[in-house]
């Protein structure tokens, strides 16, 4: 067995004594066995003490044996430096080097080098939990031929059976039974068993998300090519939740001293791991389940003293077995205090009254472990994430699902079924019902299909026995400051009392006032005990102040419920937990790393990147790129020694004085065909297209029915029944959807077909006074003269290279300009040809920044930058584009009162008095007089009316100064006024001017 | 993730679809015949029921067809899909 493990039993347990595994904790080496968790290896080494508590630095010990652990956390040193890993669910594998944590972790700042991936799966039946209920369900469902996915967060199947491997299931030892079921499932072709996999989220349509940990238990080369973790997205026709239950601690003085453990955890360490937490044990229980732990301790050779809070003691069956075993039992008693700081030395046991107050002298019982059971809480998280109904079952002393969610089934302890045979019965029924509901009849397997068995509530209660709802035990000093409710958050009963003292009533408020349930375990340990505690300190009148709507809240306390029923309810003087309800259960059930959620969608794969066919040229010419939607667009092309301003100024100069070219491929492009295409566009755009001549182009604006600008672009009429529309780069998809919507849903009688051709065309804008020369060289057969090729016309032609092209004379800069459209495949070739044809003229590539400056100087708006869904064409000064002779989407809105009269924000330009000041976009504009004596320090005495804001701001090379576009209330009436721009705590004077600042007469386009 | 049964393509994941709000809100025959208030009703007012809701979806990343669905706003379950232009089916009459 390797190094001596003082607390390890010689026989029993599901561990491999022949395979010793070394473990380093805070520099100290321990030896455990294959099959251990880190926690069980520490228990076997007599080590219960872990890190200190988060705030009060109290010594803490291992409390649980599962994912609910609130104390035992480590940093796993190595490649990932993962923090806050619970030792109780950390599989012992060779090479572990741990640093114990004091309730809080440290995020590793290194990039995680591991791979994480995702699986998307459709299943007939998804089963969560592989205890007796889940395994029975899986076996039945699998036998029908259904596609089954079984999730188990542990590295072993078996659930509650693991703690008692010798118990008999269907006549064989449970260990053997589990192996048989596993064999059957593995032999079934459509079954997937996922161990180390936690289903942590449950969403509509039976969509489950689960995290599988795949490599940590593998050694050496076995890890190669395996992603570290995998996120499973499973859509299941039917879901079976066999998620079990959590044991609750008991709230008493010093209940956090190392050695105080959950009774079920003590049983698991002994039964599953053959590791004995203590040799002299006190079992402090409110229910029968603690007796199983007492027997396990006895069998391990420990001395046991049972402290049973129930006056009447255990149920008859359990009592007889206890008597036969010679257990010493103190009934109607409680542990009222603990001696010891670093470890339990003794428990103080005293009789208590109905209120949990001391009713007699306390007796000191020397011990090294105190196993506590405060009752059980069904693990309803996934059920409640789907808004599955819960109710407080006062006999079972737990919140229990009322009915399953549609297309879901519940089986086992999640229903309060706390005995193995009951779990098997419910599991079998759930598995069969789930398979049948997904279309797999049991007849195929020769089994009989049973209707879903709902174990009667009385049998559950009879089997579970009574549970005393002992929510708090008075301390010997009368205080509650060491009565821990949420050990992870270091919150005590005193904190709950402070919350209620401050007027908190709702459990959601108490949670946030105290921070209970906000730690790693998210309330698995402390939530129900907190609710129970509230029933002790709140009166029925208090609970009437709690708004309804909490999971499991039954309305017995709520004002709303009694008023709705019309019956003035006399609230009970003592509310039950059902009057209070739970806090909301949310995903994830256990912590999930962001790296796992991201999967491969990191770095370059974070999002789709769209590039044009010309992209390699931009890269080769050292363009800097800007993301526009998913497109990578050249932003500017700095030359050696140039900053952005210098590069943009040079590019602007080239476009205004010589010739420049830009990759405009990213513009959205849609072909609209059909006999009614013209009529259709007439209704879509504010201006008319029906009478546009073939070979002509027209700029158009489309609005929503509320009259606000939605998108814009140039439309070409290619043929009688064929148009070609461009959209903004970012708006292509939604414009196509918009066109489809109106053509399909409102005007199906119109003969129109819309097709996206964005990907089919490469577009090169050639801009500037010398652009005509460049186009003449590119297309020698084309008459490019002013008379022969008018503005807003296009020609189909063949380039000198032999490539067919569509050349348009349109401008987005105000300069003479052409756009060459060629099939995408030829984009790069034609771009290179343009570069060559323009080399004599020093043709200059330019990016989006220069494009923005050029268009802003001309007040061409960018939809989505200079507009925001509240701006009409008239606000933009584009009344001319709004037809008075035909109807179109949005037209009716212009006669609404909100569109009439003064007060609308209008597009103007703003010129900072400081000609070098570039205003931040978004800067607010106000009148100087409105500032009063406000200097920008702190908050003004009263709100200052905002007139508008800066939408675009640049330095203009052509004007030799900074400028901006702005939406300003009654802006056109304010031309010539000086306003104050407010930004970043400072003020600057700006002059309001006409929106168009450059070439107001519009003569340059025809140069 | 919902699985939405496109009338043309069959069951496909929700991420392929776009949402279009309440169904059966026709564009007024003659908007100019409406009062401002009536026009505002068309523009801005939609039902917000707790329960069955007839609404429009578009299979953006598939056939690009608009269609209607009846969805329970409490459970997100889609009881029926039907073509744009068809009247709202009566769910009480079964499939
Ligand atoms: Zn479709």
PDB file of N, CA, C and O and ligand atoms in Angstrom, chain B residues 6 8-9 59 62-64, ligand 1:
ATOM      1  N   UNK B   6     -39.058  24.584 -39.134  1.00  0.00           N
ATOM      2  CA  UNK B   6     -39.309  25.422 -40.316  1.00  0.00           C
ATOM      3  C   UNK B   6     -40.274  24.680 -41.237  1.00  0.00           C
ATOM      4  O   UNK B   6     -40.066  23.506 -41.530  1.00  0.00           O
ATOM      5  N   UNK B   8     -40.530  24.691 -44.204  1.00  0.00           N
ATOM      6  CA  UNK B   8     -39.897  24.316 -45.477  1.00  0.00           C
ATOM      7  C   UNK B   8     -38.696  23.405 -45.295  1.00  0.00           C
ATOM      8  O   UNK B   8     -38.396  22.586 -46.156  1.00  0.00           O
ATOM      9  N   UNK B   9     -37.974  23.556 -44.176  1.00  0.00           N
ATOM     10  CA  UNK B   9     -36.718  22.834 -43.989  1.00  0.00           C
ATOM     11  C   UNK B   9     -36.779  21.798 -42.875  1.00  0.00           C
ATOM     12  O   UNK B   9     -35.832  21.026 -42.713  1.00  0.00           O
ATOM     13  N   UNK B  59     -36.455  32.140 -41.410  1.00  0.00           N
ATOM     14  CA  UNK B  59     -35.362  31.163 -41.410  1.00  0.00           C
ATOM     15  C   UNK B  59     -34.154  31.789 -42.122  1.00  0.00           C
ATOM     16  O   UNK B  59     -33.799  31.411 -43.238  1.00  0.00           O
ATOM     17  N   UNK B  62     -31.355  29.724 -43.496  1.00  0.00           N
ATOM     18  CA  UNK B  62     -31.821  28.545 -44.209  1.00  0.00           C
ATOM     19  C   UNK B  62     -32.526  28.983 -45.480  1.00  0.00           C
ATOM     20  O   UNK B  62     -31.918  29.596 -46.348  1.00  0.00           O
ATOM     21  N   UNK B  63     -33.830  28.749 -45.531  1.00  0.00           N
ATOM     22  CA  UNK B  63     -34.570  29.025 -46.760  1.00  0.00           C
ATOM     23  C   UNK B  63     -34.962  30.498 -46.896  1.00  0.00           C
ATOM     24  O   UNK B  63     -35.505  30.899 -47.917  1.00  0.00           O
ATOM     25  N   UNK B  64     -34.706  31.295 -45.853  1.00  0.00           N
ATOM     26  CA  UNK B  64     -35.029  32.734 -45.846  1.00  0.00           C
ATOM     27  C   UNK B  64     -36.535  33.006 -45.920  1.00  0.00           C
ATOM     28  O   UNK B  64     -36.943  34.121 -46.200  1.00  0.00           O
TER      29      UNK B  64
HETATM   30 ZN1  LIG C   1     -36.363  26.950 -43.771  1.00  0.00          ZN
END
